[in-house]
Short mmCIF file of C-alpha atoms in Angstrom, two decimals:
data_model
loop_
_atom_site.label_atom_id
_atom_site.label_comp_id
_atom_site.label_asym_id
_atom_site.label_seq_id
_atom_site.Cartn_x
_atom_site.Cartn_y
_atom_site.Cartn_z
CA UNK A 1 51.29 4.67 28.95
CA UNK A 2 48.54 6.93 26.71
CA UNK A 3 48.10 10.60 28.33
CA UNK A 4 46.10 13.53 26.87
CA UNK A 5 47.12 16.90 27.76
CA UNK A 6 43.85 19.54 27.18
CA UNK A 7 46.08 22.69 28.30
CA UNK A 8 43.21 24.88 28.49
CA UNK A 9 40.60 24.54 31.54
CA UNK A 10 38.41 27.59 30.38
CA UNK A 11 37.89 29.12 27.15
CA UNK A 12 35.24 32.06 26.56
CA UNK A 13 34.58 33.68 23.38
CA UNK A 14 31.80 35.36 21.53
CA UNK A 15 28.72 33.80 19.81
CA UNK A 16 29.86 33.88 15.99
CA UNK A 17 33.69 33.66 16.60
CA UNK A 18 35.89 31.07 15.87
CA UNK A 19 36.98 28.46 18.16
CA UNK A 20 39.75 26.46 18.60
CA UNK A 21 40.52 23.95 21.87
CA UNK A 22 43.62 22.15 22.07
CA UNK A 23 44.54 18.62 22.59
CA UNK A 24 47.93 17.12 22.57
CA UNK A 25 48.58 13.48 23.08
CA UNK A 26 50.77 10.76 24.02
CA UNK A 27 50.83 7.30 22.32
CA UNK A 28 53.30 4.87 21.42
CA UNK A 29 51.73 4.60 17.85
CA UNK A 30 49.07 6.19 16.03
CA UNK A 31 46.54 6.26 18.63
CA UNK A 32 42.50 6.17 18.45
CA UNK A 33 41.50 9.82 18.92
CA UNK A 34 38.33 11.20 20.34
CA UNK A 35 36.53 14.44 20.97
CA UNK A 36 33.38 14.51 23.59
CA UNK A 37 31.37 16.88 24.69
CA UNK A 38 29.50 17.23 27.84
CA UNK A 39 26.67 19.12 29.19
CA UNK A 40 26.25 19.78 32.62
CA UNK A 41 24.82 16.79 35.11
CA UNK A 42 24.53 14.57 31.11
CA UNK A 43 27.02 11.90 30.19
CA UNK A 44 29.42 12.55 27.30
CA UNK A 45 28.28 12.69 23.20
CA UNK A 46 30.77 12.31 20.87
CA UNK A 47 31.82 14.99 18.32
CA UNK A 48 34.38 13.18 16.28
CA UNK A 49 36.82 10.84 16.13
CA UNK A 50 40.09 9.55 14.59
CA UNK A 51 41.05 6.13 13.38
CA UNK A 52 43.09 6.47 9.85
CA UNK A 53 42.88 8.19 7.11
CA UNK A 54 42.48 11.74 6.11
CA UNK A 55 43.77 13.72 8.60
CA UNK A 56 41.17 16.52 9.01
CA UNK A 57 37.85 14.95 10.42
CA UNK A 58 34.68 16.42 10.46
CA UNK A 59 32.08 15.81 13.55
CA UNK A 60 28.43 17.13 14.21
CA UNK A 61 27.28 20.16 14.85
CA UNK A 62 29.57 21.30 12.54
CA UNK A 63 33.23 20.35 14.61
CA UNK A 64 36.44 19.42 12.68
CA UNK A 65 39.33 18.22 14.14
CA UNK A 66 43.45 17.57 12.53
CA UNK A 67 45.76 15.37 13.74
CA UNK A 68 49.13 16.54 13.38
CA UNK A 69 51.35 13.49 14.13
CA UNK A 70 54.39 15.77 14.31
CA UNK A 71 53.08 17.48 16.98
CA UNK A 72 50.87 14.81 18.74
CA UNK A 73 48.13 16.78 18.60
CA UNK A 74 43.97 16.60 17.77
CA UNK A 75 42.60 20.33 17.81
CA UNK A 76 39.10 20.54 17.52
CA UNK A 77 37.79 23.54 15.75
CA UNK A 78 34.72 25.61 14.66
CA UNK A 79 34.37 28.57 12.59
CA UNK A 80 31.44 29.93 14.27
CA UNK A 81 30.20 29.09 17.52
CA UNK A 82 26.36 29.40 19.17
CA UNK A 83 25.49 29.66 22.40
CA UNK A 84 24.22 26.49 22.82
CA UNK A 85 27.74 25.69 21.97
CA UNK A 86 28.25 26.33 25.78
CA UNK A 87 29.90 22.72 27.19
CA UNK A 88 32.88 20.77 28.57
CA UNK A 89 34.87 19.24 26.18
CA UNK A 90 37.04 16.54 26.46
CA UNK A 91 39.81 14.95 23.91
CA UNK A 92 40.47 11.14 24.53
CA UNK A 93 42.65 8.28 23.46
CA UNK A 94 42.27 5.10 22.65
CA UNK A 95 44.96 2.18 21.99
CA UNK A 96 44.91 0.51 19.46
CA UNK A 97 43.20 -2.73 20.49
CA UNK A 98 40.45 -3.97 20.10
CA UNK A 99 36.41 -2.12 19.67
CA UNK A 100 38.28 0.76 17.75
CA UNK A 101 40.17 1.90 20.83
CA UNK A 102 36.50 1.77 22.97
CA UNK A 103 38.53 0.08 25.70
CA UNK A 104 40.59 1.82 28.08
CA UNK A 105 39.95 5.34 26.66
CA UNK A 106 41.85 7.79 28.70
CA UNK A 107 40.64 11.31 28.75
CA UNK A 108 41.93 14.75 29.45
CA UNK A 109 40.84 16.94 32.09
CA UNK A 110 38.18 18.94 29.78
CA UNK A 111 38.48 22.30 28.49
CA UNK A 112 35.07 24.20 29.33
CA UNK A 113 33.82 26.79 26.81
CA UNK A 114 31.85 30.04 27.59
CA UNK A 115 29.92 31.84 24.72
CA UNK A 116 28.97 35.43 25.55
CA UNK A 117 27.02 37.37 23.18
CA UNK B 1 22.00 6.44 17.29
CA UNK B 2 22.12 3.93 20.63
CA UNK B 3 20.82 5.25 24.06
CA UNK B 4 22.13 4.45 27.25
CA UNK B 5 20.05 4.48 29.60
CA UNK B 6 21.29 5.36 33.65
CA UNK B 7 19.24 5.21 37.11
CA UNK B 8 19.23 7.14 39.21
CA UNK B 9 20.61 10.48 38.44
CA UNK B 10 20.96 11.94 41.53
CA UNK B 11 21.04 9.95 44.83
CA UNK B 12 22.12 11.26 48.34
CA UNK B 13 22.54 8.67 51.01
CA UNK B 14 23.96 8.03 54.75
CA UNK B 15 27.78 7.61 55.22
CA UNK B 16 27.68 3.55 55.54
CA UNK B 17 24.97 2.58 53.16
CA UNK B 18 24.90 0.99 49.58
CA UNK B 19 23.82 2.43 46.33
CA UNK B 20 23.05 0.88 43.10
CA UNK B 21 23.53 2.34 40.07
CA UNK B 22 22.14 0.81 36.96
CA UNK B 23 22.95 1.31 33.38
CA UNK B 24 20.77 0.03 30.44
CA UNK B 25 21.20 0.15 26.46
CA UNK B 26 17.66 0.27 25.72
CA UNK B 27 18.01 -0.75 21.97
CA UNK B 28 21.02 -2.76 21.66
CA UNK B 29 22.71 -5.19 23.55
CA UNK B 30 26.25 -4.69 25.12
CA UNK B 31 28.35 -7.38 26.00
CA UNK B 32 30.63 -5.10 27.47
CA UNK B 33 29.67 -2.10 29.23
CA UNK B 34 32.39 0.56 31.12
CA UNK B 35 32.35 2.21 34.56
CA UNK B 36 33.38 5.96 35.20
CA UNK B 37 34.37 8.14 38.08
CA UNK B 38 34.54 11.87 37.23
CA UNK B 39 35.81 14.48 40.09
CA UNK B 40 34.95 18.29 40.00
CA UNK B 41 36.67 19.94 37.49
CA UNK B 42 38.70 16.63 36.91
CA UNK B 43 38.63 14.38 33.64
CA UNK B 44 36.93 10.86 33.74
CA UNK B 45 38.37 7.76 35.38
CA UNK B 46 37.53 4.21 33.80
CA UNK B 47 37.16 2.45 37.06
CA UNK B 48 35.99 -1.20 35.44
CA UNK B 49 35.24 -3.05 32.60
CA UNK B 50 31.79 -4.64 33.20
CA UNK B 51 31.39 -7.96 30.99
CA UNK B 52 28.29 -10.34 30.77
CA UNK B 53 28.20 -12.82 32.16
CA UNK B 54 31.54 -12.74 33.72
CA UNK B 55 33.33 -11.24 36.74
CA UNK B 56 34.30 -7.37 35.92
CA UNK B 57 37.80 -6.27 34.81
CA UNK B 58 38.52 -3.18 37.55
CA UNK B 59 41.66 -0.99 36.83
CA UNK B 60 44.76 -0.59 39.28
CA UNK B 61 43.80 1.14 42.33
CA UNK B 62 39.94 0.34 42.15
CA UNK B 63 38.90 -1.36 45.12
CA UNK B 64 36.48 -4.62 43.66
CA UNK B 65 34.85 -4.96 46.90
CA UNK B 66 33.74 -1.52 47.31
CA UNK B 67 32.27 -1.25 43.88
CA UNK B 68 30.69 -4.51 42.50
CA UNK B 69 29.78 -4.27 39.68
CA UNK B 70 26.97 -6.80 38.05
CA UNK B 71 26.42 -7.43 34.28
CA UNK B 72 23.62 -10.27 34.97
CA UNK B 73 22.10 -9.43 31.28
CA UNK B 74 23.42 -8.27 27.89
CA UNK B 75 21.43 -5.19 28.67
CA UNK B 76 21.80 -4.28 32.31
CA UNK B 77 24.97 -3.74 34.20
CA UNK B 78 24.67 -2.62 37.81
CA UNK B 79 27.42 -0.52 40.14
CA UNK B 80 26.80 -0.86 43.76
CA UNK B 81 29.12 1.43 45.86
CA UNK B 82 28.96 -0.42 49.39
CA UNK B 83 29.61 0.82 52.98
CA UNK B 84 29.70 4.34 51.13
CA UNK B 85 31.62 7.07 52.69
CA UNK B 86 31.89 11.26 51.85
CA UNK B 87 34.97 10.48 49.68
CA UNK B 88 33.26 8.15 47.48
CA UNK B 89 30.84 11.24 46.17
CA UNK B 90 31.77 11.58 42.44
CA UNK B 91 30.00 12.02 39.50
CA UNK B 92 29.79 8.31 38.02
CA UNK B 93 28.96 7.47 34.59
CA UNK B 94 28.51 4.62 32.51
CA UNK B 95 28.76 3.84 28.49
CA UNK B 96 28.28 0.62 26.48
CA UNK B 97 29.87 -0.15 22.67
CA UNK B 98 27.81 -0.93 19.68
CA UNK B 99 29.47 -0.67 16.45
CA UNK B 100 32.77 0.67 17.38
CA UNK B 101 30.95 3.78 19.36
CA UNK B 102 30.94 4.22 22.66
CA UNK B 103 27.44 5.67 24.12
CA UNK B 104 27.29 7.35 27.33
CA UNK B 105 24.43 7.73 30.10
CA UNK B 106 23.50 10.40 30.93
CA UNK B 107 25.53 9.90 34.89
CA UNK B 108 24.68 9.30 38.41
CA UNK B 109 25.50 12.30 40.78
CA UNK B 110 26.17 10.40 44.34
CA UNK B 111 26.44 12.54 47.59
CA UNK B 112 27.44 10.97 50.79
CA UNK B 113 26.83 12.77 53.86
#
């Protein structure tokens, strides 16, 4: 069975720094990845995601993510945050069916992120 | 991008009574829409699979008779959470696909008291 591990429930750092939240994953294969993001009472908007390919993705609002198959992992990343940067983030997986791993997307717990100024 | 459109966003009912949730994709249509439940602090849950036209795919542990779940049209799917009780308060959201993207709404906040 897929899992995602997000092993960080909180992050806070300051408006301008660097940011880096941590996924790691577990798939038979080479799974479907996914980063969301979601602000508070709103449904989820995707960032990014993985399918093949290079493995350093870029997103919106200026989000990258690698996977490292050798350590079943999808960090998401940004050189400098804002504050409306401010969110709960989640990493998912998707098998590898069918709808580019739409179906059955499992999702870790969410890392939230606090910018202070 | 697609919108998905979800109604109510915040409902608070009596322990016992029904609620519908809808979800629309205003400009696209969605053959297959999905079903959340998301706890405090907690990741999301894919409760069902909502199809059109056909009977809903529900995951393991998902009780079909206390969520029915409707997908009459290619654009409207419907989650009714009968003979509600305090536990079934949760965060519920709903997404539909459109060219290999899922699209979220924006999530229905249900209280039971």
């Amino acid at each position: 069975a897929q899992s995602v591990t997000q092993p960080d429930i909180h992050i806070t750092v300051s408006e301008g720094a660097s940011l880096e939240l941590r996924c790691n994953y577990s798939y038979g294969a080479t799974p479907y990845l996914f980063w969301y993001v979601q602000s508070p009472g709103q449904g989820l908007q995707l960032l990014l995601k993985y399918f093949s390919g290079d493995t350093l993705v870029q997103g919106i609002k200026g989000f990258e993510a690698e996977f490292k198959r050798s350590q079943s992992s999808f960090n998401l990343r940004k050189p400098s945050v804002h504050w409306s940067d401010a969110a709960e983030y989640f990493c998912a997986v998707g098998s590898r069916g069918s709808n580019f791993g739409n179906e059955k997307l499992t999702f870790g717990t969410g890392t939230r992120l606090t910018i202070i100024p | 991008g697609a919108v998905v459109s979800q109604h109510p966003s915040r409902v608070i009912c009596k322990s016992g009574t029904s609620v519908k949730i809808e979800c629309r994709s205003l400009d696209f249509q969605a053959t297959t829409m999905f079903w959340y439940r998301q706890f405090p602090k907690k990741s999301l849950m894919l409760m069902a699979t909502s199809n059109e036209g056909s009977k809903a795919t529900y995951e393991q542990g998902v009780e079909k008779d206390k969520f029915l779940i409707n997908h009459a049209s290619l654009t409207l799917s419907t989650l009714t959470v009968t003979s509600a009780h305090p536990e079934d308060s949760s965060f519920y959201i709903c997404s539909a696909s459109k060219a290999g993207k899922l699209f979220f709404g924006s999530g229905t906040q249900l209280s039971v008291l």
